[in-house]
C-alpha cells in the first residue's frame, strides 16, 4: 500500500506519462522525487535547487576538458547529479506550488549553461589537434542543438495542450508573449523583460518552423472559439503520441549518452558528429511528420464546420 501511495505521489509531480522518457520515468524522476521530498522537509526553494544544479552542471562540463578518464567519469557523475536536481526543482515546485517567473527563467537557463560549458571544454580540449576549426564545428552544432531542443519542447507542449488543456501545458503563442513583453518596463522589470525578449524570439522561431500547425491553431481559435473539440483531442493524441519518443531523444538523455560514449573512447569530437547527423535526421523527420498530421487535422476541423 505504501509503495502504491508513493507511486501515485510521484506521478502527481510529473507532467504526463505520455511525454516522459523511459530513463526519466525509471531513474531521474524517482530520484528527483526523493530529492524534492528532502528539500521540502529542509525548506529549500525550487529556485535554490535550480541554482545548485546549474553550478554542479558547470563543474561537470569543466571535467570534460581534461583527457583523463577518471576526471571525465567524475564529470559524468556530476552531470547525472545536476540533472537529478533539474528534475527535482520542477517536482518540488509542483508539490509546494512555489512557481515563479524567476523559476521559469532559471529552469530555461540551466541546460543552456551546462551545454555551453561542455562545448567550450571540448573545444579547448581538441584545439591542439583541430585548431580553430573545432570552434566553427561547435558553433554549427550548437545552432542545431538549440533547434532540436526548441522543437522537442514545442511538440511536447502541443501534445500536453490537447491532452490536459491549457493548465497542463506551457505552450506559448507569440502575440500573447509580445503583449506581456510590452507591459514590462526596462526600468522596473529589466531581468524579466530581458528574458521575455529572448523568449519572444524563441517562440517566434518555433512558430516559423511549424506553419501547418499554426494554420490548424488558427482554425481552432477562429472556428471553435479556442476550444478544441473532444473528438479532435483524442484523435490528435493518438497521432502525436508516436512522435513523443523523438522529442525525448532530442532532449537530454540520448545526447548525454552519446557524449559519455565519446568521452569514454577519448573521441569527444564524435559527439558533435552525432548531433549534426543522427539528431538532425530525427529533427527533420519529427517536424515533417508533425506538419503532415496538422495538415490532415486542419482539413478535418474545417469539414466538421461545414
PDB file of C-alpha atoms in Angstrom:
ATOM      1  CA  UNK A   1       0.000   0.000   0.000  1.00  0.00           C
ATOM      2  CA  UNK A   2       2.794   2.411   0.932  1.00  0.00           C
ATOM      3  CA  UNK A   3       4.551   1.637  -2.371  1.00  0.00           C
ATOM      4  CA  UNK A   4       1.358   2.338  -4.349  1.00  0.00           C
ATOM      5  CA  UNK A   5       0.821   5.606  -2.477  1.00  0.00           C
ATOM      6  CA  UNK A   6       4.395   6.684  -3.164  1.00  0.00           C
ATOM      7  CA  UNK A   7       3.987   5.816  -6.857  1.00  0.00           C
ATOM      8  CA  UNK A   8       0.783   7.858  -7.016  1.00  0.00           C
ATOM      9  CA  UNK A   9       2.504  10.795  -5.309  1.00  0.00           C
ATOM     10  CA  UNK A  10       5.415  10.553  -7.743  1.00  0.00           C
ATOM     11  CA  UNK A  11       3.093  10.521 -10.755  1.00  0.00           C
ATOM     12  CA  UNK A  12       1.355  13.635  -9.427  1.00  0.00           C
ATOM     13  CA  UNK A  13       4.653  15.527  -9.817  1.00  0.00           C
ATOM     14  CA  UNK A  14       5.002  14.546 -13.480  1.00  0.00           C
ATOM     15  CA  UNK A  15       3.524  16.484 -16.380  1.00  0.00           C
ATOM     16  CA  UNK A  16       2.315  13.349 -18.173  1.00  0.00           C
ATOM     17  CA  UNK A  17       3.484   9.783 -18.697  1.00  0.00           C
ATOM     18  CA  UNK A  18       2.894  10.417 -22.424  1.00  0.00           C
ATOM     19  CA  UNK A  19       5.825  12.806 -22.561  1.00  0.00           C
ATOM     20  CA  UNK A  20       8.208  11.161 -20.088  1.00  0.00           C
ATOM     21  CA  UNK A  21      11.151   9.119 -21.355  1.00  0.00           C
ATOM     22  CA  UNK A  22      11.970   5.610 -20.069  1.00  0.00           C
ATOM     23  CA  UNK A  23      15.173   6.749 -18.329  1.00  0.00           C
ATOM     24  CA  UNK A  24      13.343   9.675 -16.748  1.00  0.00           C
ATOM     25  CA  UNK A  25      10.420   7.571 -15.508  1.00  0.00           C
ATOM     26  CA  UNK A  26      12.598   4.839 -14.029  1.00  0.00           C
ATOM     27  CA  UNK A  27      15.663   6.804 -12.932  1.00  0.00           C
ATOM     28  CA  UNK A  28      15.634  10.605 -12.866  1.00  0.00           C
ATOM     29  CA  UNK A  29      12.022  11.164 -11.759  1.00  0.00           C
ATOM     30  CA  UNK A  30      12.070   8.701  -8.808  1.00  0.00           C
ATOM     31  CA  UNK A  31      15.429  10.020  -7.594  1.00  0.00           C
ATOM     32  CA  UNK A  32      14.386  13.607  -8.279  1.00  0.00           C
ATOM     33  CA  UNK A  33      11.215  12.983  -6.277  1.00  0.00           C
ATOM     34  CA  UNK A  34      13.259  11.789  -3.297  1.00  0.00           C
ATOM     35  CA  UNK A  35      15.455  14.858  -3.542  1.00  0.00           C
ATOM     36  CA  UNK A  36      12.312  17.009  -3.749  1.00  0.00           C
ATOM     37  CA  UNK A  37      10.913  15.398  -0.575  1.00  0.00           C
ATOM     38  CA  UNK A  38      14.205  16.091   1.210  1.00  0.00           C
ATOM     39  CA  UNK A  39      14.313  19.703   0.006  1.00  0.00           C
ATOM     40  CA  UNK A  40      10.685  20.185   1.066  1.00  0.00           C
ATOM     41  CA  UNK A  41      11.488  18.990   4.600  1.00  0.00           C
ATOM     42  CA  UNK A  42      14.535  21.273   4.698  1.00  0.00           C
ATOM     43  CA  UNK A  43      12.546  24.279   3.463  1.00  0.00           C
ATOM     44  CA  UNK A  44      14.734  24.731   0.373  1.00  0.00           C
ATOM     45  CA  UNK A  45      13.031  26.523  -2.529  1.00  0.00           C
ATOM     46  CA  UNK A  46      12.846  25.186  -6.106  1.00  0.00           C
ATOM     47  CA  UNK A  47      14.915  28.156  -7.319  1.00  0.00           C
ATOM     48  CA  UNK A  48      17.727  27.306  -4.896  1.00  0.00           C
ATOM     49  CA  UNK A  49      17.711  23.725  -6.197  1.00  0.00           C
ATOM     50  CA  UNK A  50      17.926  25.008  -9.784  1.00  0.00           C
ATOM     51  CA  UNK A  51      20.878  27.267  -8.967  1.00  0.00           C
ATOM     52  CA  UNK A  52      22.680  24.383  -7.249  1.00  0.00           C
ATOM     53  CA  UNK A  53      22.042  22.230 -10.321  1.00  0.00           C
ATOM     54  CA  UNK A  54      23.483  24.931 -12.589  1.00  0.00           C
ATOM     55  CA  UNK A  55      26.767  25.010 -10.670  1.00  0.00           C
ATOM     56  CA  UNK A  56      27.014  21.220 -10.456  1.00  0.00           C
ATOM     57  CA  UNK A  57      26.484  21.055 -14.230  1.00  0.00           C
ATOM     58  CA  UNK A  58      29.182  23.699 -14.786  1.00  0.00           C
ATOM     59  CA  UNK A  59      31.591  21.624 -12.693  1.00  0.00           C
ATOM     60  CA  UNK A  60      30.695  18.598 -14.822  1.00  0.00           C
ATOM     61  CA  UNK A  61      31.464  20.467 -18.032  1.00  0.00           C
ATOM     62  CA  UNK A  62      34.851  21.612 -16.740  1.00  0.00           C
ATOM     63  CA  UNK A  63      35.759  17.972 -16.031  1.00  0.00           C
ATOM     64  CA  UNK A  64      35.317  17.153 -19.711  1.00  0.00           C
ATOM     65  CA  UNK A  65      38.215  19.442 -20.629  1.00  0.00           C
ATOM     66  CA  UNK A  66      40.746  17.021 -19.173  1.00  0.00           C
ATOM     67  CA  UNK A  67      41.889  13.982 -21.232  1.00  0.00           C
ATOM     68  CA  UNK A  68      41.706  11.840 -18.107  1.00  0.00           C
ATOM     69  CA  UNK A  69      39.163   9.027 -17.951  1.00  0.00           C
ATOM     70  CA  UNK A  70      38.906   9.322 -14.173  1.00  0.00           C
ATOM     71  CA  UNK A  71      38.141  13.048 -14.290  1.00  0.00           C
ATOM     72  CA  UNK A  72      35.734  12.510 -17.195  1.00  0.00           C
ATOM     73  CA  UNK A  73      33.828   9.859 -15.223  1.00  0.00           C
ATOM     74  CA  UNK A  74      33.613  12.276 -12.283  1.00  0.00           C
ATOM     75  CA  UNK A  75      32.164  14.811 -14.726  1.00  0.00           C
ATOM     76  CA  UNK A  76      29.617  12.270 -15.946  1.00  0.00           C
ATOM     77  CA  UNK A  77      28.501  11.559 -12.381  1.00  0.00           C
ATOM     78  CA  UNK A  78      28.249  15.300 -11.700  1.00  0.00           C
ATOM     79  CA  UNK A  79      26.125  15.822 -14.823  1.00  0.00           C
ATOM     80  CA  UNK A  80      23.800  12.999 -13.742  1.00  0.00           C
ATOM     81  CA  UNK A  81      23.571  14.614 -10.299  1.00  0.00           C
ATOM     82  CA  UNK A  82      22.836  18.007 -11.868  1.00  0.00           C
ATOM     83  CA  UNK A  83      20.047  16.504 -13.956  1.00  0.00           C
ATOM     84  CA  UNK A  84      18.536  14.923 -10.835  1.00  0.00           C
ATOM     85  CA  UNK A  85      18.316  18.442  -9.406  1.00  0.00           C
ATOM     86  CA  UNK A  86      16.832  19.683 -12.682  1.00  0.00           C
ATOM     87  CA  UNK A  87      14.136  17.045 -12.248  1.00  0.00           C
ATOM     88  CA  UNK A  88      13.723  17.761  -8.533  1.00  0.00           C
ATOM     89  CA  UNK A  89      13.178  21.521  -8.898  1.00  0.00           C
ATOM     90  CA  UNK A  90      10.116  21.094 -11.117  1.00  0.00           C
ATOM     91  CA  UNK A  91       8.732  18.303  -8.950  1.00  0.00           C
ATOM     92  CA  UNK A  92       9.292  20.404  -5.826  1.00  0.00           C
ATOM     93  CA  UNK A  93       7.554  23.387  -7.460  1.00  0.00           C
ATOM     94  CA  UNK A  94       4.521  21.247  -8.329  1.00  0.00           C
ATOM     95  CA  UNK A  95       4.462  19.698  -4.828  1.00  0.00           C
ATOM     96  CA  UNK A  96       4.644  23.030  -3.000  1.00  0.00           C
ATOM     97  CA  UNK A  97       3.038  25.396  -5.513  1.00  0.00           C
ATOM     98  CA  UNK A  98       6.192  27.562  -5.399  1.00  0.00           C
ATOM     99  CA  UNK A  99       6.157  28.598  -9.038  1.00  0.00           C
ATOM    100  CA  UNK A 100       7.557  31.950 -10.122  1.00  0.00           C
ATOM    101  CA  UNK A 101       8.680  33.818 -13.251  1.00  0.00           C
ATOM    102  CA  UNK A 102      12.251  33.694 -11.907  1.00  0.00           C
ATOM    103  CA  UNK A 103      11.989  29.920 -11.594  1.00  0.00           C
ATOM    104  CA  UNK A 104      10.923  29.687 -15.215  1.00  0.00           C
ATOM    105  CA  UNK A 105      13.911  31.817 -16.259  1.00  0.00           C
ATOM    106  CA  UNK A 106      16.374  29.770 -14.216  1.00  0.00           C
ATOM    107  CA  UNK A 107      14.975  26.470 -15.435  1.00  0.00           C
ATOM    108  CA  UNK A 108      15.305  27.520 -19.071  1.00  0.00           C
ATOM    109  CA  UNK A 109      18.806  28.860 -18.382  1.00  0.00           C
ATOM    110  CA  UNK A 110      20.014  25.670 -16.682  1.00  0.00           C
ATOM    111  CA  UNK A 111      20.544  23.253 -19.575  1.00  0.00           C
ATOM    112  CA  UNK A 112      21.871  26.008 -21.846  1.00  0.00           C
ATOM    113  CA  UNK A 113      24.626  26.824 -19.350  1.00  0.00           C
ATOM    114  CA  UNK A 114      25.589  23.166 -18.946  1.00  0.00           C
ATOM    115  CA  UNK A 115      25.985  22.553 -22.646  1.00  0.00           C
ATOM    116  CA  UNK A 116      27.716  25.880 -23.270  1.00  0.00           C
ATOM    117  CA  UNK A 117      30.389  24.889 -20.750  1.00  0.00           C
ATOM    118  CA  UNK A 118      30.552  21.353 -22.186  1.00  0.00           C
ATOM    119  CA  UNK A 119      31.026  22.714 -25.722  1.00  0.00           C
ATOM    120  CA  UNK A 120      33.756  25.122 -24.612  1.00  0.00           C
ATOM    121  CA  UNK A 121      35.522  22.381 -22.637  1.00  0.00           C
ATOM    122  CA  UNK A 122      35.501  20.009 -25.620  1.00  0.00           C
ATOM    123  CA  UNK A 123      36.774  22.739 -27.962  1.00  0.00           C
ATOM    124  CA  UNK A 124      39.634  23.680 -25.626  1.00  0.00           C
ATOM    125  CA  UNK A 125      40.499  20.003 -25.248  1.00  0.00           C
ATOM    126  CA  UNK A 126      40.597  19.421 -29.006  1.00  0.00           C
ATOM    127  CA  UNK A 127      42.293  22.673 -30.077  1.00  0.00           C
ATOM    128  CA  UNK A 128      45.854  21.255 -30.030  1.00  0.00           C
ATOM    129  CA  UNK A 129      44.808  18.799 -32.771  1.00  0.00           C
ATOM    130  CA  UNK A 130      41.919  20.535 -34.540  1.00  0.00           C
ATOM    131  CA  UNK A 131      42.979  24.143 -34.192  1.00  0.00           C
ATOM    132  CA  UNK A 132      40.344  26.861 -34.600  1.00  0.00           C
ATOM    133  CA  UNK A 133      38.174  24.667 -36.831  1.00  0.00           C
ATOM    134  CA  UNK A 134      36.727  22.878 -33.828  1.00  0.00           C
ATOM    135  CA  UNK A 135      35.118  26.148 -32.705  1.00  0.00           C
ATOM    136  CA  UNK A 136      33.349  26.525 -36.056  1.00  0.00           C
ATOM    137  CA  UNK A 137      32.071  22.947 -35.807  1.00  0.00           C
ATOM    138  CA  UNK A 138      30.911  23.616 -32.245  1.00  0.00           C
ATOM    139  CA  UNK A 139      29.057  26.795 -33.250  1.00  0.00           C
ATOM    140  CA  UNK A 140      27.233  24.989 -36.074  1.00  0.00           C
ATOM    141  CA  UNK A 141      26.449  22.075 -33.763  1.00  0.00           C
ATOM    142  CA  UNK A 142      25.232  24.446 -31.065  1.00  0.00           C
ATOM    143  CA  UNK A 143      22.864  26.127 -33.516  1.00  0.00           C
ATOM    144  CA  UNK A 144      21.237  22.819 -34.408  1.00  0.00           C
ATOM    145  CA  UNK A 145      21.287  21.713 -30.778  1.00  0.00           C
ATOM    146  CA  UNK A 146      19.161  24.761 -29.995  1.00  0.00           C
ATOM    147  CA  UNK A 147      16.709  23.955 -32.806  1.00  0.00           C
ATOM    148  CA  UNK A 148      16.459  20.314 -31.744  1.00  0.00           C
ATOM    149  CA  UNK A 149      15.732  21.206 -28.124  1.00  0.00           C
ATOM    150  CA  UNK A 150      13.311  24.009 -29.041  1.00  0.00           C
ATOM    151  CA  UNK A 151      11.211  21.871 -31.373  1.00  0.00           C
ATOM    152  CA  UNK A 152      11.199  18.912 -28.977  1.00  0.00           C
ATOM    153  CA  UNK A 153       9.932  21.220 -26.233  1.00  0.00           C
ATOM    154  CA  UNK A 154       7.336  22.742 -28.571  1.00  0.00           C
ATOM    155  CA  UNK A 155       5.889  19.406 -29.662  1.00  0.00           C
ATOM    156  CA  UNK A 156       5.733  18.128 -26.081  1.00  0.00           C
ATOM    157  CA  UNK A 157       3.756  21.195 -25.069  1.00  0.00           C
ATOM    158  CA  UNK A 158       1.446  20.843 -28.084  1.00  0.00           C
ATOM    159  CA  UNK A 159       0.768  17.245 -27.041  1.00  0.00           C
ATOM    160  CA  UNK A 160       0.122  18.316 -23.443  1.00  0.00           C
ATOM    161  CA  UNK A 161      -2.195  21.125 -24.580  1.00  0.00           C
ATOM    162  CA  UNK A 162      -4.607  18.723 -26.256  1.00  0.00           C
ATOM    163  CA  UNK A 163      -4.127  16.033 -23.608  1.00  0.00           C
ATOM    164  CA  UNK A 164      -4.518  18.127 -20.444  1.00  0.00           C
ATOM    165  CA  UNK A 165      -5.720  21.537 -21.607  1.00  0.00           C
ATOM    166  CA  UNK A 166      -4.092  24.932 -21.172  1.00  0.00           C
ATOM    167  CA  UNK A 167      -3.470  24.386 -17.453  1.00  0.00           C
ATOM    168  CA  UNK A 168      -1.351  21.305 -18.174  1.00  0.00           C
ATOM    169  CA  UNK A 169       0.776  22.821 -20.926  1.00  0.00           C
ATOM    170  CA  UNK A 170       3.334  25.616 -21.227  1.00  0.00           C
ATOM    171  CA  UNK A 171       2.655  26.206 -24.918  1.00  0.00           C
ATOM    172  CA  UNK A 172       3.121  29.855 -25.803  1.00  0.00           C
ATOM    173  CA  UNK A 173       1.695  31.969 -28.622  1.00  0.00           C
ATOM    174  CA  UNK A 174       3.975  34.801 -29.729  1.00  0.00           C
ATOM    175  CA  UNK A 175       1.270  37.546 -29.825  1.00  0.00           C
ATOM    176  CA  UNK A 176       0.473  36.810 -26.159  1.00  0.00           C
ATOM    177  CA  UNK A 177       4.179  36.784 -25.269  1.00  0.00           C
ATOM    178  CA  UNK A 178       4.575  40.125 -27.080  1.00  0.00           C
ATOM    179  CA  UNK A 179       1.707  41.658 -25.084  1.00  0.00           C
ATOM    180  CA  UNK A 180       3.362  40.541 -21.852  1.00  0.00           C
ATOM    181  CA  UNK A 181       6.727  41.874 -23.051  1.00  0.00           C
ATOM    182  CA  UNK A 182       5.246  45.286 -23.867  1.00  0.00           C
ATOM    183  CA  UNK A 183       3.599  45.540 -20.442  1.00  0.00           C
ATOM    184  CA  UNK A 184       7.004  45.440 -18.760  1.00  0.00           C
ATOM    185  CA  UNK A 185       9.402  48.351 -18.486  1.00  0.00           C
ATOM    186  CA  UNK A 186      13.171  48.211 -18.748  1.00  0.00           C
ATOM    187  CA  UNK A 187      13.419  50.426 -15.681  1.00  0.00           C
ATOM    188  CA  UNK A 188      11.342  48.324 -13.277  1.00  0.00           C
ATOM    189  CA  UNK A 189      11.408  44.829 -14.833  1.00  0.00           C
ATOM    190  CA  UNK A 190      14.812  44.666 -16.503  1.00  0.00           C
ATOM    191  CA  UNK A 191      15.607  40.970 -15.881  1.00  0.00           C
ATOM    192  CA  UNK A 192      12.084  39.750 -16.647  1.00  0.00           C
ATOM    193  CA  UNK A 193      11.767  41.943 -19.742  1.00  0.00           C
ATOM    194  CA  UNK A 194      15.159  40.755 -20.998  1.00  0.00           C
ATOM    195  CA  UNK A 195      14.063  37.143 -20.549  1.00  0.00           C
ATOM    196  CA  UNK A 196      10.742  37.855 -22.264  1.00  0.00           C
ATOM    197  CA  UNK A 197      12.574  39.452 -25.191  1.00  0.00           C
ATOM    198  CA  UNK A 198      14.616  36.278 -25.743  1.00  0.00           C
ATOM    199  CA  UNK A 199      11.568  34.115 -25.096  1.00  0.00           C
ATOM    200  CA  UNK A 200       9.588  36.031 -27.725  1.00  0.00           C
ATOM    201  CA  UNK A 201      12.316  35.330 -30.288  1.00  0.00           C
ATOM    202  CA  UNK A 202      12.415  31.688 -29.165  1.00  0.00           C
ATOM    203  CA  UNK A 203       8.640  31.306 -29.567  1.00  0.00           C
ATOM    204  CA  UNK A 204       8.596  33.006 -32.962  1.00  0.00           C
ATOM    205  CA  UNK A 205      11.364  30.650 -34.072  1.00  0.00           C
ATOM    206  CA  UNK A 206       9.251  27.650 -33.085  1.00  0.00           C
ATOM    207  CA  UNK A 207       6.266  29.073 -34.937  1.00  0.00           C
ATOM    208  CA  UNK A 208       8.279  29.697 -38.115  1.00  0.00           C
ATOM    209  CA  UNK A 209       9.191  26.008 -38.207  1.00  0.00           C
ATOM    210  CA  UNK A 210       5.539  24.933 -37.885  1.00  0.00           C
ATOM    211  CA  UNK A 211       3.382  26.769 -40.474  1.00  0.00           C
ATOM    212  CA  UNK A 212       0.855  23.905 -40.815  1.00  0.00           C
ATOM    213  CA  UNK A 213       0.402  23.711 -37.051  1.00  0.00           C
ATOM    214  CA  UNK A 214      -0.149  27.486 -36.915  1.00  0.00           C
ATOM    215  CA  UNK A 215      -2.814  27.122 -39.617  1.00  0.00           C
ATOM    216  CA  UNK A 216      -4.529  24.378 -37.607  1.00  0.00           C
ATOM    217  CA  UNK A 217      -4.467  26.508 -34.454  1.00  0.00           C
ATOM    218  CA  UNK A 218      -5.966  29.448 -36.360  1.00  0.00           C
ATOM    219  CA  UNK A 219      -8.901  27.210 -37.310  1.00  0.00           C
ATOM    220  CA  UNK A 220      -9.355  26.176 -33.660  1.00  0.00           C
ATOM    221  CA  UNK A 221      -9.166  29.790 -32.455  1.00  0.00           C
ATOM    222  CA  UNK A 222     -11.472  31.212 -35.123  1.00  0.00           C
ATOM    223  CA  UNK A 223     -13.960  28.401 -35.798  1.00  0.00           C
ATOM    224  CA  UNK A 224     -14.010  26.682 -32.404  1.00  0.00           C
ATOM    225  CA  UNK A 225     -13.587  29.726 -30.117  1.00  0.00           C
ATOM    226  CA  UNK A 226     -10.190  28.495 -28.968  1.00  0.00           C
ATOM    227  CA  UNK A 227     -11.510  25.206 -27.562  1.00  0.00           C
ATOM    228  CA  UNK A 228     -10.517  22.040 -29.412  1.00  0.00           C
ATOM    229  CA  UNK A 229     -13.430  19.571 -29.619  1.00  0.00           C
ATOM    230  CA  UNK A 230     -13.172  16.297 -27.701  1.00  0.00           C
ATOM    231  CA  UNK A 231     -13.074  14.105 -30.819  1.00  0.00           C
ATOM    232  CA  UNK A 232     -10.126  16.123 -32.090  1.00  0.00           C
ATOM    233  CA  UNK A 233      -8.228  15.963 -28.806  1.00  0.00           C
ATOM    234  CA  UNK A 234      -8.472  12.175 -28.669  1.00  0.00           C
ATOM    235  CA  UNK A 235      -7.561  11.729 -32.319  1.00  0.00           C
ATOM    236  CA  UNK A 236      -4.671  14.189 -32.124  1.00  0.00           C
ATOM    237  CA  UNK A 237      -3.208  12.438 -29.077  1.00  0.00           C
ATOM    238  CA  UNK A 238      -3.260   9.129 -30.950  1.00  0.00           C
ATOM    239  CA  UNK A 239      -1.351  10.624 -33.895  1.00  0.00           C
ATOM    240  CA  UNK A 240       1.009  12.726 -31.790  1.00  0.00           C
ATOM    241  CA  UNK A 241       1.958  10.069 -29.235  1.00  0.00           C
ATOM    242  CA  UNK A 242       4.384   8.122 -31.506  1.00  0.00           C
ATOM    243  CA  UNK A 243       6.361  11.345 -32.033  1.00  0.00           C
ATOM    244  CA  UNK A 244       6.965  11.807 -28.305  1.00  0.00           C
ATOM    245  CA  UNK A 245       9.853   9.331 -28.416  1.00  0.00           C
ATOM    246  CA  UNK A 246      11.612  11.672 -30.840  1.00  0.00           C
ATOM    247  CA  UNK A 247      11.008  14.698 -28.613  1.00  0.00           C
ATOM    248  CA  UNK A 248      12.646  12.738 -25.800  1.00  0.00           C
ATOM    249  CA  UNK A 249      15.604  11.608 -27.902  1.00  0.00           C
ATOM    250  CA  UNK A 250      16.161  15.220 -28.973  1.00  0.00           C
ATOM    251  CA  UNK A 251      16.246  16.406 -25.377  1.00  0.00           C
ATOM    252  CA  UNK A 252      18.740  15.392 -22.683  1.00  0.00           C
ATOM    253  CA  UNK A 253      19.262  11.669 -22.252  1.00  0.00           C
ATOM    254  CA  UNK A 254      20.117  10.492 -25.765  1.00  0.00           C
ATOM    255  CA  UNK A 255      22.595  13.287 -26.410  1.00  0.00           C
ATOM    256  CA  UNK A 256      24.201  12.742 -22.997  1.00  0.00           C
ATOM    257  CA  UNK A 257      24.610   9.012 -23.672  1.00  0.00           C
ATOM    258  CA  UNK A 258      26.358   9.933 -26.940  1.00  0.00           C
ATOM    259  CA  UNK A 259      28.504  12.463 -25.064  1.00  0.00           C
ATOM    260  CA  UNK A 260      29.505   9.897 -22.446  1.00  0.00           C
ATOM    261  CA  UNK A 261      30.380   7.267 -25.056  1.00  0.00           C
ATOM    262  CA  UNK A 262      32.531   9.762 -26.982  1.00  0.00           C
ATOM    263  CA  UNK A 263      34.391  10.661 -23.786  1.00  0.00           C
ATOM    264  CA  UNK A 264      34.850   7.048 -22.694  1.00  0.00           C
ATOM    265  CA  UNK A 265      36.569   6.240 -26.004  1.00  0.00           C
ATOM    266  CA  UNK A 266      38.509   9.540 -25.887  1.00  0.00           C
ATOM    267  CA  UNK A 267      36.963  10.836 -29.117  1.00  0.00           C
ATOM    268  CA  UNK A 268      34.798  13.781 -27.945  1.00  0.00           C
ATOM    269  CA  UNK A 269      34.551  15.158 -31.497  1.00  0.00           C
ATOM    270  CA  UNK A 270      32.205  12.263 -32.260  1.00  0.00           C
ATOM    271  CA  UNK A 271      29.618  13.929 -30.034  1.00  0.00           C
ATOM    272  CA  UNK A 272      29.408  16.852 -32.458  1.00  0.00           C
ATOM    273  CA  UNK A 273      29.097  14.417 -35.380  1.00  0.00           C
ATOM    274  CA  UNK A 274      26.242  12.623 -33.607  1.00  0.00           C
ATOM    275  CA  UNK A 275      24.353  15.880 -33.079  1.00  0.00           C
ATOM    276  CA  UNK A 276      24.860  17.036 -36.659  1.00  0.00           C
ATOM    277  CA  UNK A 277      23.834  13.740 -38.263  1.00  0.00           C
ATOM    278  CA  UNK A 278      21.659  11.407 -36.187  1.00  0.00           C
ATOM    279  CA  UNK A 279      19.823  14.063 -34.191  1.00  0.00           C
ATOM    280  CA  UNK A 280      19.278  16.321 -37.205  1.00  0.00           C
ATOM    281  CA  UNK A 281      17.751  13.432 -39.157  1.00  0.00           C
ATOM    282  CA  UNK A 282      15.395  12.879 -36.215  1.00  0.00           C
ATOM    283  CA  UNK A 283      14.579  16.598 -36.147  1.00  0.00           C
ATOM    284  CA  UNK A 284      13.687  16.742 -39.846  1.00  0.00           C
ATOM    285  CA  UNK A 285      11.564  13.596 -39.618  1.00  0.00           C
ATOM    286  CA  UNK A 286       9.746  14.811 -36.499  1.00  0.00           C
ATOM    287  CA  UNK A 287       8.913  18.239 -37.948  1.00  0.00           C
ATOM    288  CA  UNK A 288       7.866  16.834 -41.335  1.00  0.00           C
ATOM    289  CA  UNK A 289       5.645  14.165 -39.780  1.00  0.00           C
ATOM    290  CA  UNK A 290       4.014  16.586 -37.332  1.00  0.00           C
ATOM    291  CA  UNK A 291       3.292  19.100 -40.075  1.00  0.00           C
ATOM    292  CA  UNK A 292       1.588  16.389 -42.151  1.00  0.00           C
ATOM    293  CA  UNK A 293      -0.539  15.413 -39.161  1.00  0.00           C
ATOM    294  CA  UNK A 294      -1.571  19.045 -38.698  1.00  0.00           C
ATOM    295  CA  UNK A 295      -2.465  19.400 -42.389  1.00  0.00           C
ATOM    296  CA  UNK A 296      -4.783  16.389 -42.151  1.00  0.00           C
ATOM    297  CA  UNK A 297      -6.436  17.669 -38.978  1.00  0.00           C
ATOM    298  CA  UNK A 298      -6.901  21.147 -40.437  1.00  0.00           C
ATOM    299  CA  UNK A 299      -8.976  19.617 -43.233  1.00  0.00           C
ATOM    300  CA  UNK A 300     -10.955  17.537 -40.711  1.00  0.00           C
ATOM    301  CA  UNK A 301     -11.657  20.539 -38.490  1.00  0.00           C
ATOM    302  CA  UNK A 302     -12.848  22.605 -41.451  1.00  0.00           C
ATOM    303  CA  UNK A 303     -15.043  19.780 -42.748  1.00  0.00           C
ATOM    304  CA  UNK A 304     -16.716  19.392 -39.354  1.00  0.00           C
ATOM    305  CA  UNK A 305     -17.773  23.036 -39.516  1.00  0.00           C
ATOM    306  CA  UNK A 306     -19.404  22.762 -42.939  1.00  0.00           C
TER     307      UNK A 306
END
